[in-house]
CSV table of C-alpha atoms in Angstrom, one decimal:
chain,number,residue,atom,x,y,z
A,1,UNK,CA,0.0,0.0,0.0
A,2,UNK,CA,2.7,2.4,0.9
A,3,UNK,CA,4.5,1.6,-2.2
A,4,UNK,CA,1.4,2.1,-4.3
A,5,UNK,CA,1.0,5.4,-2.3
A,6,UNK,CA,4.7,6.6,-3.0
A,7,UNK,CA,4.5,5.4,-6.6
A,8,UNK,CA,1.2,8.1,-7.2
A,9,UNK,CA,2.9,10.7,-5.8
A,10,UNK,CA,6.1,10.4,-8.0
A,11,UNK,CA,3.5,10.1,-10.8
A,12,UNK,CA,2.2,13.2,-9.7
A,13,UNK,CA,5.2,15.1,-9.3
A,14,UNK,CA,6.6,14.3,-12.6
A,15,UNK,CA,3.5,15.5,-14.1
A,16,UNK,CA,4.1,18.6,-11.9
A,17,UNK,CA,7.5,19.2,-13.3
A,18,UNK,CA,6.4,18.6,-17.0
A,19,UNK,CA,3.3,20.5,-16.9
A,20,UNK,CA,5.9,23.2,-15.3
A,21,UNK,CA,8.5,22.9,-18.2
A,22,UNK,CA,5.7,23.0,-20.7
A,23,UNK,CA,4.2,26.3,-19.5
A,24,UNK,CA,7.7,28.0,-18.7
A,25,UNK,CA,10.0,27.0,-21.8
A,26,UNK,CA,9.0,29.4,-24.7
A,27,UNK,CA,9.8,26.7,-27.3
A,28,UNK,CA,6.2,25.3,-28.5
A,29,UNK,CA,7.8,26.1,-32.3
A,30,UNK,CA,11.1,26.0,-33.4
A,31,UNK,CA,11.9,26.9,-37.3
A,32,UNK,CA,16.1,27.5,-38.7
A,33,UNK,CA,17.2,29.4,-35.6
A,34,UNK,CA,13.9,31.1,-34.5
A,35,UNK,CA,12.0,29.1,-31.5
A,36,UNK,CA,8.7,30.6,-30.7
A,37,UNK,CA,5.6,30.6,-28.4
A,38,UNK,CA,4.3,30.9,-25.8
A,39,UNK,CA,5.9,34.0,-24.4
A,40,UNK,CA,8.5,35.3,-26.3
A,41,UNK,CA,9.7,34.4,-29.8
A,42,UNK,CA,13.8,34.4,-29.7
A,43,UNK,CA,16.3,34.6,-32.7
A,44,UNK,CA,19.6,33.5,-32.7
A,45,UNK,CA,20.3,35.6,-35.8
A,46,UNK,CA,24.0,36.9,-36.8
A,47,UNK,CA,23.4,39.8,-34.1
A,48,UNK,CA,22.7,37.9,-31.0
A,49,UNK,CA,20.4,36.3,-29.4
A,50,UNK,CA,17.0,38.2,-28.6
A,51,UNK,CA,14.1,37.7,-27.7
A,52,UNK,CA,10.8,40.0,-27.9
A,53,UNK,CA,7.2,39.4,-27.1
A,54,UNK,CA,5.0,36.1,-29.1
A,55,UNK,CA,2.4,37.4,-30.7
A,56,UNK,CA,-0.7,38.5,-28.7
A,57,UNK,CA,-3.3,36.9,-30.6
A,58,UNK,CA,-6.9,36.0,-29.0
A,59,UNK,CA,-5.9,32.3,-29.1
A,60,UNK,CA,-2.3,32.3,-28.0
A,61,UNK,CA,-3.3,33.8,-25.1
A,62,UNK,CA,-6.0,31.4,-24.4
A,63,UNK,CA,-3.5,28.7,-25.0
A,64,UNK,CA,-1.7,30.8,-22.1
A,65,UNK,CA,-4.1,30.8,-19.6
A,66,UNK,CA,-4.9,27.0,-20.2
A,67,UNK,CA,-1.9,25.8,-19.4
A,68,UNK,CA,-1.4,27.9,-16.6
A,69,UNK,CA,-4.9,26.8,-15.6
A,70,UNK,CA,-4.1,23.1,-15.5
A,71,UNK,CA,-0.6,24.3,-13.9
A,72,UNK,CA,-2.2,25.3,-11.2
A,73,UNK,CA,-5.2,22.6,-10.7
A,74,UNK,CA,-2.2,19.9,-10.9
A,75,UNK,CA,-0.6,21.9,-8.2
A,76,UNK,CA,-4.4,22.1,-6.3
A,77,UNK,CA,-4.7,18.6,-6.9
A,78,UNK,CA,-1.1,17.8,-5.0
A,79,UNK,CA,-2.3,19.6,-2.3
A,80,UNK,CA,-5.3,18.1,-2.0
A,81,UNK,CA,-4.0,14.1,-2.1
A,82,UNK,CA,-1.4,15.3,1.4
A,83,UNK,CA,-4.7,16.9,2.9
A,84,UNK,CA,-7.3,14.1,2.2
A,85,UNK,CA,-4.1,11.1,2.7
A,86,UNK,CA,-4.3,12.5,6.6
A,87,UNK,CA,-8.1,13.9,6.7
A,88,UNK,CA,-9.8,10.9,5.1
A,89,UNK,CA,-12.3,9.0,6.4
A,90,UNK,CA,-11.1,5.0,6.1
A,91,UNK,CA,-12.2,3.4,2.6
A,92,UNK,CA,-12.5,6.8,1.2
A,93,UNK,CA,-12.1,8.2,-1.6
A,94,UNK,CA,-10.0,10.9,-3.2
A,95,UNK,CA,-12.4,12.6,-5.4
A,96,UNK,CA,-11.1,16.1,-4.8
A,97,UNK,CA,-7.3,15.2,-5.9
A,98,UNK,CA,-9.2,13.3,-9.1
A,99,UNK,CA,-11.7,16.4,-10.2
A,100,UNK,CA,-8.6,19.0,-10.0
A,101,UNK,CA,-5.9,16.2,-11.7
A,102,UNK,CA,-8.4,15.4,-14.3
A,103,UNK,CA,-9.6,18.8,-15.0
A,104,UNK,CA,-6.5,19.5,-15.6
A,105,UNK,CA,-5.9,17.4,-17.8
A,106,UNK,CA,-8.5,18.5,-19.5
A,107,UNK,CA,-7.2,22.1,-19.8
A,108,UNK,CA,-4.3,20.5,-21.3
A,109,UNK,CA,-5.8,18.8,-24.3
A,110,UNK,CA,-7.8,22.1,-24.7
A,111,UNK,CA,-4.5,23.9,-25.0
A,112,UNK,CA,-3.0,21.5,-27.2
A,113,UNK,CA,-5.7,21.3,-29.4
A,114,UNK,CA,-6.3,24.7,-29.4
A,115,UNK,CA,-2.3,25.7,-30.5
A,116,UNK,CA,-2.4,22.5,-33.2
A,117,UNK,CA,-5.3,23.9,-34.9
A,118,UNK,CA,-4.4,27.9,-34.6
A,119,UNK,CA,-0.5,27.9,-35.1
A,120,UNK,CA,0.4,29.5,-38.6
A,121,UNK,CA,1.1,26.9,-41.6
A,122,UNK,CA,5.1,27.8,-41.9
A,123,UNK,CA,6.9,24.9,-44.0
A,124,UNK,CA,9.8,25.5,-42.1
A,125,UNK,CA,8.1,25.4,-38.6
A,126,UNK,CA,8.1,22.4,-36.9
A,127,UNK,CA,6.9,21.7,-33.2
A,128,UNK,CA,9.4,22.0,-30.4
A,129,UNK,CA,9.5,19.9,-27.1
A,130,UNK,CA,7.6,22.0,-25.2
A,131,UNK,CA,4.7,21.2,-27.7
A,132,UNK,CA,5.2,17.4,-27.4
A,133,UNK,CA,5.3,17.9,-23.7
A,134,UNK,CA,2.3,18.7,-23.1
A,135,UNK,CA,0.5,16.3,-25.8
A,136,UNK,CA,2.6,13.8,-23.3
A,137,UNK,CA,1.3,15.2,-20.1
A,138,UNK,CA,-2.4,15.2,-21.2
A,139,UNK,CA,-2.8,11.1,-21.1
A,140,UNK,CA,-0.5,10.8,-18.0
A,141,UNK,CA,-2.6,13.5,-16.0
A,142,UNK,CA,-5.7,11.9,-17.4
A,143,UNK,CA,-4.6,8.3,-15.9
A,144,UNK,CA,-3.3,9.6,-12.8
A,145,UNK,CA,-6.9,11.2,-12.1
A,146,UNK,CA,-8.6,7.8,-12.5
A,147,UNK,CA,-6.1,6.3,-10.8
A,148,UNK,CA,-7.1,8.9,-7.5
A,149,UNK,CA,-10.7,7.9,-9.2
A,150,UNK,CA,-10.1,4.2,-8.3
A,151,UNK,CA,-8.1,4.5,-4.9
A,152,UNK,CA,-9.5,3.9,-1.6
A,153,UNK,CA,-7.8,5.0,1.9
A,154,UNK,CA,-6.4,1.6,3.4
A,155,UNK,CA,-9.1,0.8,6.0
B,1,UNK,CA,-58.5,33.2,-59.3
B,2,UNK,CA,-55.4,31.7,-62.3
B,3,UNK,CA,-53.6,35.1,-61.8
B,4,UNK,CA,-53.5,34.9,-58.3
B,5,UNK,CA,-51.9,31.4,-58.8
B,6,UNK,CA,-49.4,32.6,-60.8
B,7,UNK,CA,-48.2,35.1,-58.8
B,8,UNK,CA,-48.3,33.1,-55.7
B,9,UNK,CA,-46.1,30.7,-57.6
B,10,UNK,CA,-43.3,33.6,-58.9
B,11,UNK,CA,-43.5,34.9,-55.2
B,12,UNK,CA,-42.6,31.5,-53.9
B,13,UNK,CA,-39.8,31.1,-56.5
B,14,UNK,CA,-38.2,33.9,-55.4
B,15,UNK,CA,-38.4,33.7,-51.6
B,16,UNK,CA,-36.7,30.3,-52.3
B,17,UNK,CA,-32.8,31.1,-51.5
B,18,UNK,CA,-30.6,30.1,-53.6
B,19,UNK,CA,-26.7,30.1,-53.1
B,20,UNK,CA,-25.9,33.7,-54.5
B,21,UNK,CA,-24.1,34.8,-51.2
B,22,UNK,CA,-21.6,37.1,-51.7
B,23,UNK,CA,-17.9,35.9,-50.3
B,24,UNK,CA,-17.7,36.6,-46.6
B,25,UNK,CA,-14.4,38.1,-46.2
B,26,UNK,CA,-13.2,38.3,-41.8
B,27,UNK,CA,-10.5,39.9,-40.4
B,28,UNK,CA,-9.8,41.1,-37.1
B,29,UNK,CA,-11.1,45.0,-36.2
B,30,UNK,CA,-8.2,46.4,-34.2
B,31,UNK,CA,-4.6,45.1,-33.6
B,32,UNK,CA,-2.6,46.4,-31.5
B,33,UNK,CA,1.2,45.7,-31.4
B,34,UNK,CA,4.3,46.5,-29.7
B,35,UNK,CA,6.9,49.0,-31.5
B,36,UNK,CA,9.6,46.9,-33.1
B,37,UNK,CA,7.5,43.7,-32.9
B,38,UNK,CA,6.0,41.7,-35.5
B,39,UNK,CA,2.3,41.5,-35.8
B,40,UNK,CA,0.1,38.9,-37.7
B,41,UNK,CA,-3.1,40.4,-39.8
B,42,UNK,CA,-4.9,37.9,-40.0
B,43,UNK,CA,-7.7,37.5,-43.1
B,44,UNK,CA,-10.0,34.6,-44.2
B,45,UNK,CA,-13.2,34.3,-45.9
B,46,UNK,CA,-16.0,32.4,-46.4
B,47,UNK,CA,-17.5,31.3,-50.1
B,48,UNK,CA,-20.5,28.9,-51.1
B,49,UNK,CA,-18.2,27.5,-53.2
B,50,UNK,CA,-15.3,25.2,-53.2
B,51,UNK,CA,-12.1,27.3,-52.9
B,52,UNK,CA,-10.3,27.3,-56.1
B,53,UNK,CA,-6.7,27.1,-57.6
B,54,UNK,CA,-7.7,31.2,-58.4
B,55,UNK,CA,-8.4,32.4,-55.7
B,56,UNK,CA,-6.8,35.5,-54.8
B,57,UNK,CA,-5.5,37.8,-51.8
B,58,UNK,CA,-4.7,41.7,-51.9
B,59,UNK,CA,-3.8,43.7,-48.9
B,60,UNK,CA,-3.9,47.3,-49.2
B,61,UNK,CA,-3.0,49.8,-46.9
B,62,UNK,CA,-4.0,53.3,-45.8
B,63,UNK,CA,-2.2,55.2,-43.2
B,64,UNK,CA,-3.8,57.1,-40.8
B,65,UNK,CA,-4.9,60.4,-42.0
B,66,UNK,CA,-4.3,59.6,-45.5
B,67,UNK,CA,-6.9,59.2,-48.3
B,68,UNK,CA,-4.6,57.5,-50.6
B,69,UNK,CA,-4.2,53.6,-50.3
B,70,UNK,CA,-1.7,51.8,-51.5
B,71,UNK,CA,-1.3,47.6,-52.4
B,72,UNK,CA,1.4,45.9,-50.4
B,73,UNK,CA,0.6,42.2,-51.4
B,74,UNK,CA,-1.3,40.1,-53.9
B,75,UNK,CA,-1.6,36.6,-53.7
B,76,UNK,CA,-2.8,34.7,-57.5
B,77,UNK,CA,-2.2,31.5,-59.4
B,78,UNK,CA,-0.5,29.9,-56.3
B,79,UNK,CA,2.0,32.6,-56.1
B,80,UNK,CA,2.3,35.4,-53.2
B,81,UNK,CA,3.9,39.2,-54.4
B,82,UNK,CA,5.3,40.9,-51.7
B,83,UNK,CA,5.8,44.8,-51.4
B,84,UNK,CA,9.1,45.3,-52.9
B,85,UNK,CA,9.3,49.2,-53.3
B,86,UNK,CA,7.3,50.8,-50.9
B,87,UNK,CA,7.0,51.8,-47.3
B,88,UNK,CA,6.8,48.0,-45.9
B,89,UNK,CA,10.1,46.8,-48.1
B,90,UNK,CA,11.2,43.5,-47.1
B,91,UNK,CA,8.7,43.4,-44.5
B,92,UNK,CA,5.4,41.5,-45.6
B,93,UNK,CA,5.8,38.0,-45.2
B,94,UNK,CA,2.5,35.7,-46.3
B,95,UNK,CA,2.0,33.0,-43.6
B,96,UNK,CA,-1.4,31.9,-45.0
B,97,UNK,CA,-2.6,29.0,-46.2
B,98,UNK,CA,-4.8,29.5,-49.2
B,99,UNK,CA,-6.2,25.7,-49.0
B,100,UNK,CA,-7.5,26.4,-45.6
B,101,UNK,CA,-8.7,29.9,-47.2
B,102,UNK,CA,-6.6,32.1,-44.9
B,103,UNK,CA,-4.9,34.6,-46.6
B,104,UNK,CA,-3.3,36.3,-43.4
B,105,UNK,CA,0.3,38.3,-43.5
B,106,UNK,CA,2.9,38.8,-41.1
B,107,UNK,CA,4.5,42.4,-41.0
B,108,UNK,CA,7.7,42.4,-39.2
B,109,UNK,CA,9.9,45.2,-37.0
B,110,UNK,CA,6.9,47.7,-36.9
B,111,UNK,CA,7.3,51.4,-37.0
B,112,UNK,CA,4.8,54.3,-35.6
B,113,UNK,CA,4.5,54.8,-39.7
B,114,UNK,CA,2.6,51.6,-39.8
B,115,UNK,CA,0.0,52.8,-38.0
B,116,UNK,CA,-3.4,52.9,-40.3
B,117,UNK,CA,-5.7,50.4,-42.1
B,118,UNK,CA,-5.2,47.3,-44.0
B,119,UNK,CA,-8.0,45.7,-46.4
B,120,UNK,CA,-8.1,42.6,-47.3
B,121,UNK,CA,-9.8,41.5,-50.5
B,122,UNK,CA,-10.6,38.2,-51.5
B,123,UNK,CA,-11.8,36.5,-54.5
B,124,UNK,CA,-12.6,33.0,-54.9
B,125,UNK,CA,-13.9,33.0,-59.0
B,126,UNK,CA,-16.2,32.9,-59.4
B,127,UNK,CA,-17.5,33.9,-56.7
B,128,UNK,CA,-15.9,37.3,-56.5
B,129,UNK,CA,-18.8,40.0,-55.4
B,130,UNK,CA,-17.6,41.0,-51.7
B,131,UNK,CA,-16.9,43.5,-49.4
B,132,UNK,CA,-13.0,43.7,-48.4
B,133,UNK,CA,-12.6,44.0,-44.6
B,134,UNK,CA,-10.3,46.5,-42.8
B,135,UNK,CA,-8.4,45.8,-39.7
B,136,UNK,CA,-7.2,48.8,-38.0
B,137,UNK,CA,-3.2,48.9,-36.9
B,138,UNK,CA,-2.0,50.4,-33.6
B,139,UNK,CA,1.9,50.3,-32.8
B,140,UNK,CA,2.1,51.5,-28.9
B,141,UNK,CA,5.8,51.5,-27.3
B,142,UNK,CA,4.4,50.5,-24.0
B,143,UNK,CA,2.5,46.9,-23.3
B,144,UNK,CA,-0.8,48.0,-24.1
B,145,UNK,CA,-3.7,46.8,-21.5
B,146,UNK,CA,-4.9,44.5,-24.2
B,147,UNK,CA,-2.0,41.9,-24.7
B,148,UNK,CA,-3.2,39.7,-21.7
B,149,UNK,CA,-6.0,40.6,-20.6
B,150,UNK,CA,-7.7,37.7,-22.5
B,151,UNK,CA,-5.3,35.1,-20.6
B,152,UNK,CA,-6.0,36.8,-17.6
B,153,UNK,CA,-9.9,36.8,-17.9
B,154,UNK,CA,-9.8,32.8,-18.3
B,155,UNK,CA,-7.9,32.2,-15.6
B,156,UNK,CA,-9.8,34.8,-13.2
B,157,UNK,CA,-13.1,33.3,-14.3
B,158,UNK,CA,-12.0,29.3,-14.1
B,159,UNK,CA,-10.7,29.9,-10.5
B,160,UNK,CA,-13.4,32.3,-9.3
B,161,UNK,CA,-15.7,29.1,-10.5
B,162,UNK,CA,-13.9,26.7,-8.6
B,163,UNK,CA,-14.2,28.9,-5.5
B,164,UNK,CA,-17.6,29.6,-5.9
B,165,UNK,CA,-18.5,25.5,-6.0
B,166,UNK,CA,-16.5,25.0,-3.5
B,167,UNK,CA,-18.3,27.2,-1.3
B,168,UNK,CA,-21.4,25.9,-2.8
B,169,UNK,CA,-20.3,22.2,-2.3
B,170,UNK,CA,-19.8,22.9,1.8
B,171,UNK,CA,-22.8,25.3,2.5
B,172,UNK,CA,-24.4,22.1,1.0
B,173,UNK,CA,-22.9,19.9,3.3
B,174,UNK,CA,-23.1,22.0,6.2
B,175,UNK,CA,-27.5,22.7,5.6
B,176,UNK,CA,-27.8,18.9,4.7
B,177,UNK,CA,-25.9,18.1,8.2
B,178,UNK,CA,-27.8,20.3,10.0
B,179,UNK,CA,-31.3,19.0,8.2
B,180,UNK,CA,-30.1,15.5,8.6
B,181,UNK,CA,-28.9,16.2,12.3
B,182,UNK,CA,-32.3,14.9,13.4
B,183,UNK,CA,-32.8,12.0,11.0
B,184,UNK,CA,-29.5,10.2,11.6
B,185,UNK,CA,-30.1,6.8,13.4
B,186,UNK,CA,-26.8,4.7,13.4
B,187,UNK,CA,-28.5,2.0,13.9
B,188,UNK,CA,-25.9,-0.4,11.7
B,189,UNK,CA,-25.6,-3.1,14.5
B,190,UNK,CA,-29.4,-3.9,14.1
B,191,UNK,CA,-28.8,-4.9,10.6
B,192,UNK,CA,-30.3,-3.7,8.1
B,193,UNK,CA,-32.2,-0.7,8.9
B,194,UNK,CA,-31.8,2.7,7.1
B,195,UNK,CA,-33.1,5.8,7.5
B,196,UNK,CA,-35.6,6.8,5.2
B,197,UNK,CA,-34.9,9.0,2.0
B,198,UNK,CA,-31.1,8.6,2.3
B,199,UNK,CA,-30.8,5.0,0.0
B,200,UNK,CA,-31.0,6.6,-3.1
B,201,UNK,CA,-28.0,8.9,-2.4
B,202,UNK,CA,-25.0,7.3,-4.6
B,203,UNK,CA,-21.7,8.6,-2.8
B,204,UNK,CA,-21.3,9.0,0.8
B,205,UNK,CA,-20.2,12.5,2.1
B,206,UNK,CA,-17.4,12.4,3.7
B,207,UNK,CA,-17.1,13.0,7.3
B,208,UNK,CA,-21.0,12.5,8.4
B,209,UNK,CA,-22.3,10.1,9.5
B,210,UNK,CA,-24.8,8.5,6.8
B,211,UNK,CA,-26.5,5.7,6.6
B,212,UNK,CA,-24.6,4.7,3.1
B,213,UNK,CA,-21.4,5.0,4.6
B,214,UNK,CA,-21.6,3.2,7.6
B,215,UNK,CA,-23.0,0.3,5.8
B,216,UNK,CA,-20.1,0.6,3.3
């Protein structure tokens, strides 16, 4: 039980610390020397490297608050598992830690979705590991909430 | 009584629509950029008919105060002319996809001289009666309030939801307690009995004492 227990919560912290690259790491496109979205767009021309502001279109900044969103409902959701592991009532259920980690999972296929469908058709753009990050932190998130789903407190 | 027919019968014909739509052109109404930066005009349109290997894009622009309007890209036959003599030189890029009917352009390192309007015209033969749309340019040199307040918004609406059902969820639990106070009966030893009313619920609350959950 203990080891199930200590296995979820690395789950969960990994999924922390990807969800927390994903949103910080400005790299969601990368094309020749140019890498792009969400925050700033940076050029590692002959002058330097600089960066200046991404684009502030409607839906990059939807994609923005999305995965901050889930961001923050994974980080809810932590906090939630450490309060109901010493609050719960034996052969209970955590349903508050699975409704945050699977909503956010939720805002995270939104915001995938939403950047797949809206990011400009450039030949020489292709999609950076921030991007890929998040597509793999949508279906780990997602199984990690059922999992919360599906566990009971030890009686 | 056969004249009345008759014109019933034209009326009716006419009312009947038929798929003579003009082309539906969108772009945005205001965009407002940061000096220096790049900014993405973004135009697409919307045609009864299939789009075709003609279709074209034209962006104009007028600058503010100006009557005169000038054409700083054309897109036809599959091939997209840039501005190459006047005031946004080496500075157009096309980033559209004219399969997907998006004809938008990127404009690059942006000056207070680009302030003013850009039309887009599309044509999709032949369907080509429209009305080009104008989005309107403003290059600020401070953050403007708009870049973020969309991201913000979301995120102050999602949360304020989540506290609002959880306040909900234990004002619930604490007026169903306080209802239920008097109904309780842990009577689990006898076996078998229930209260009353409180089978049906699905999912035990957690932390009172319910009939469901004791039996569980």
């Amino acid at each position: 039980m203990l080891l199930i227990l200590l296995g979820v919560l690395v789950m969960h912290l990994i999924i922390l610390i990807l969800l927390i690259v994903s949103t910080a790491a400005s790299t969601w496109s990368v094309g020749g020397d140019r890498t792009t979205d969400l925050w700033y767009t940076c050029t590692n021309s002959n002058g330097g490297y600089h960066c200046k502001p991404a684009i502030s279109e409607d839906w990059l900044q939807a994609v923005q608050a999305l995965m901050i969103l889930s961001l923050l409902f994974c980080f809810f959701s932590l906090i939630a598992f450490l309060f109901q592991l010493f609050k719960l009532v034996k052969g209970g259920r955590f349903f508050f830690t699975a409704i945050f980690q699977i909503l956010a999972s939720v805002f995270v296929m939104c915001a995938a979705i939403i950047y797949t469908v809206m990011s400009p058709d450039d030949g020489s753009v292709k999609f950076g590991y921030a991007y890929v990050l998040a597509w793999v932190s949508f279906p780990l998130t997602l199984i990690s909430g059922l999992i919360y789903i599906v566990l009971r407190k030890k009686e | 009584m056969l004249t009345f027919v008759a014109l019933a019968s034209v009326l009716l014909l006419g009312i009947v629509p038929e798929q003579t739509e003009a082309i539906s052109i969108y772009t945005g109404w205001e965009r407002h950029a940061l000096l220096g930066s790049d900014v993405r005009l973004s135009c697409s349109f919307f045609s009864w008919r299939g789009t075709s290997d003609d279709v074209t894009f034209s962006w104009t622009y007028r600058p503010d105060g100006s009557r005169d309007s000038i054409s700083i890209f054309h897109y036809t036959s599959g091939q997209a002319y840039v501005d190459n003599k006047g005031p946004f030189r080496d500075r157009v890029e096309f980033v559209g996809n004219p399969g997907k009917r998006d004809g938008s352009i990127l404009i690059k390192n942006l000056d207070y001289n680009d302030n003013g309007t850009f039309t887009c015209d599309a044509k999709n033969p032949p369907d080509i009666v429209g009305r080009p749309s104008s989005v309107r340019l403003l290059v600020f040199e401070t953050v403007p309030i708009q870049a973020g307040v969309i991201t913000g918004a979301i995120i102050g609406v999602v949360l304020g939801l989540l506290v609002l059902i959880v306040v909900i969820y234990y004002l619930m639990r604490f007026l169903v307690a306080r209802r239920v106070f008097s109904l309780s009966v842990r009577s689990v030893s006898a076996g078998g009995f229930c209260c009353q009313g409180l089978e049906e619920r699905p999912e035990p609350i957690p932390g009172t004492d319910t009939c469901v959950a004791k039996r569980a």
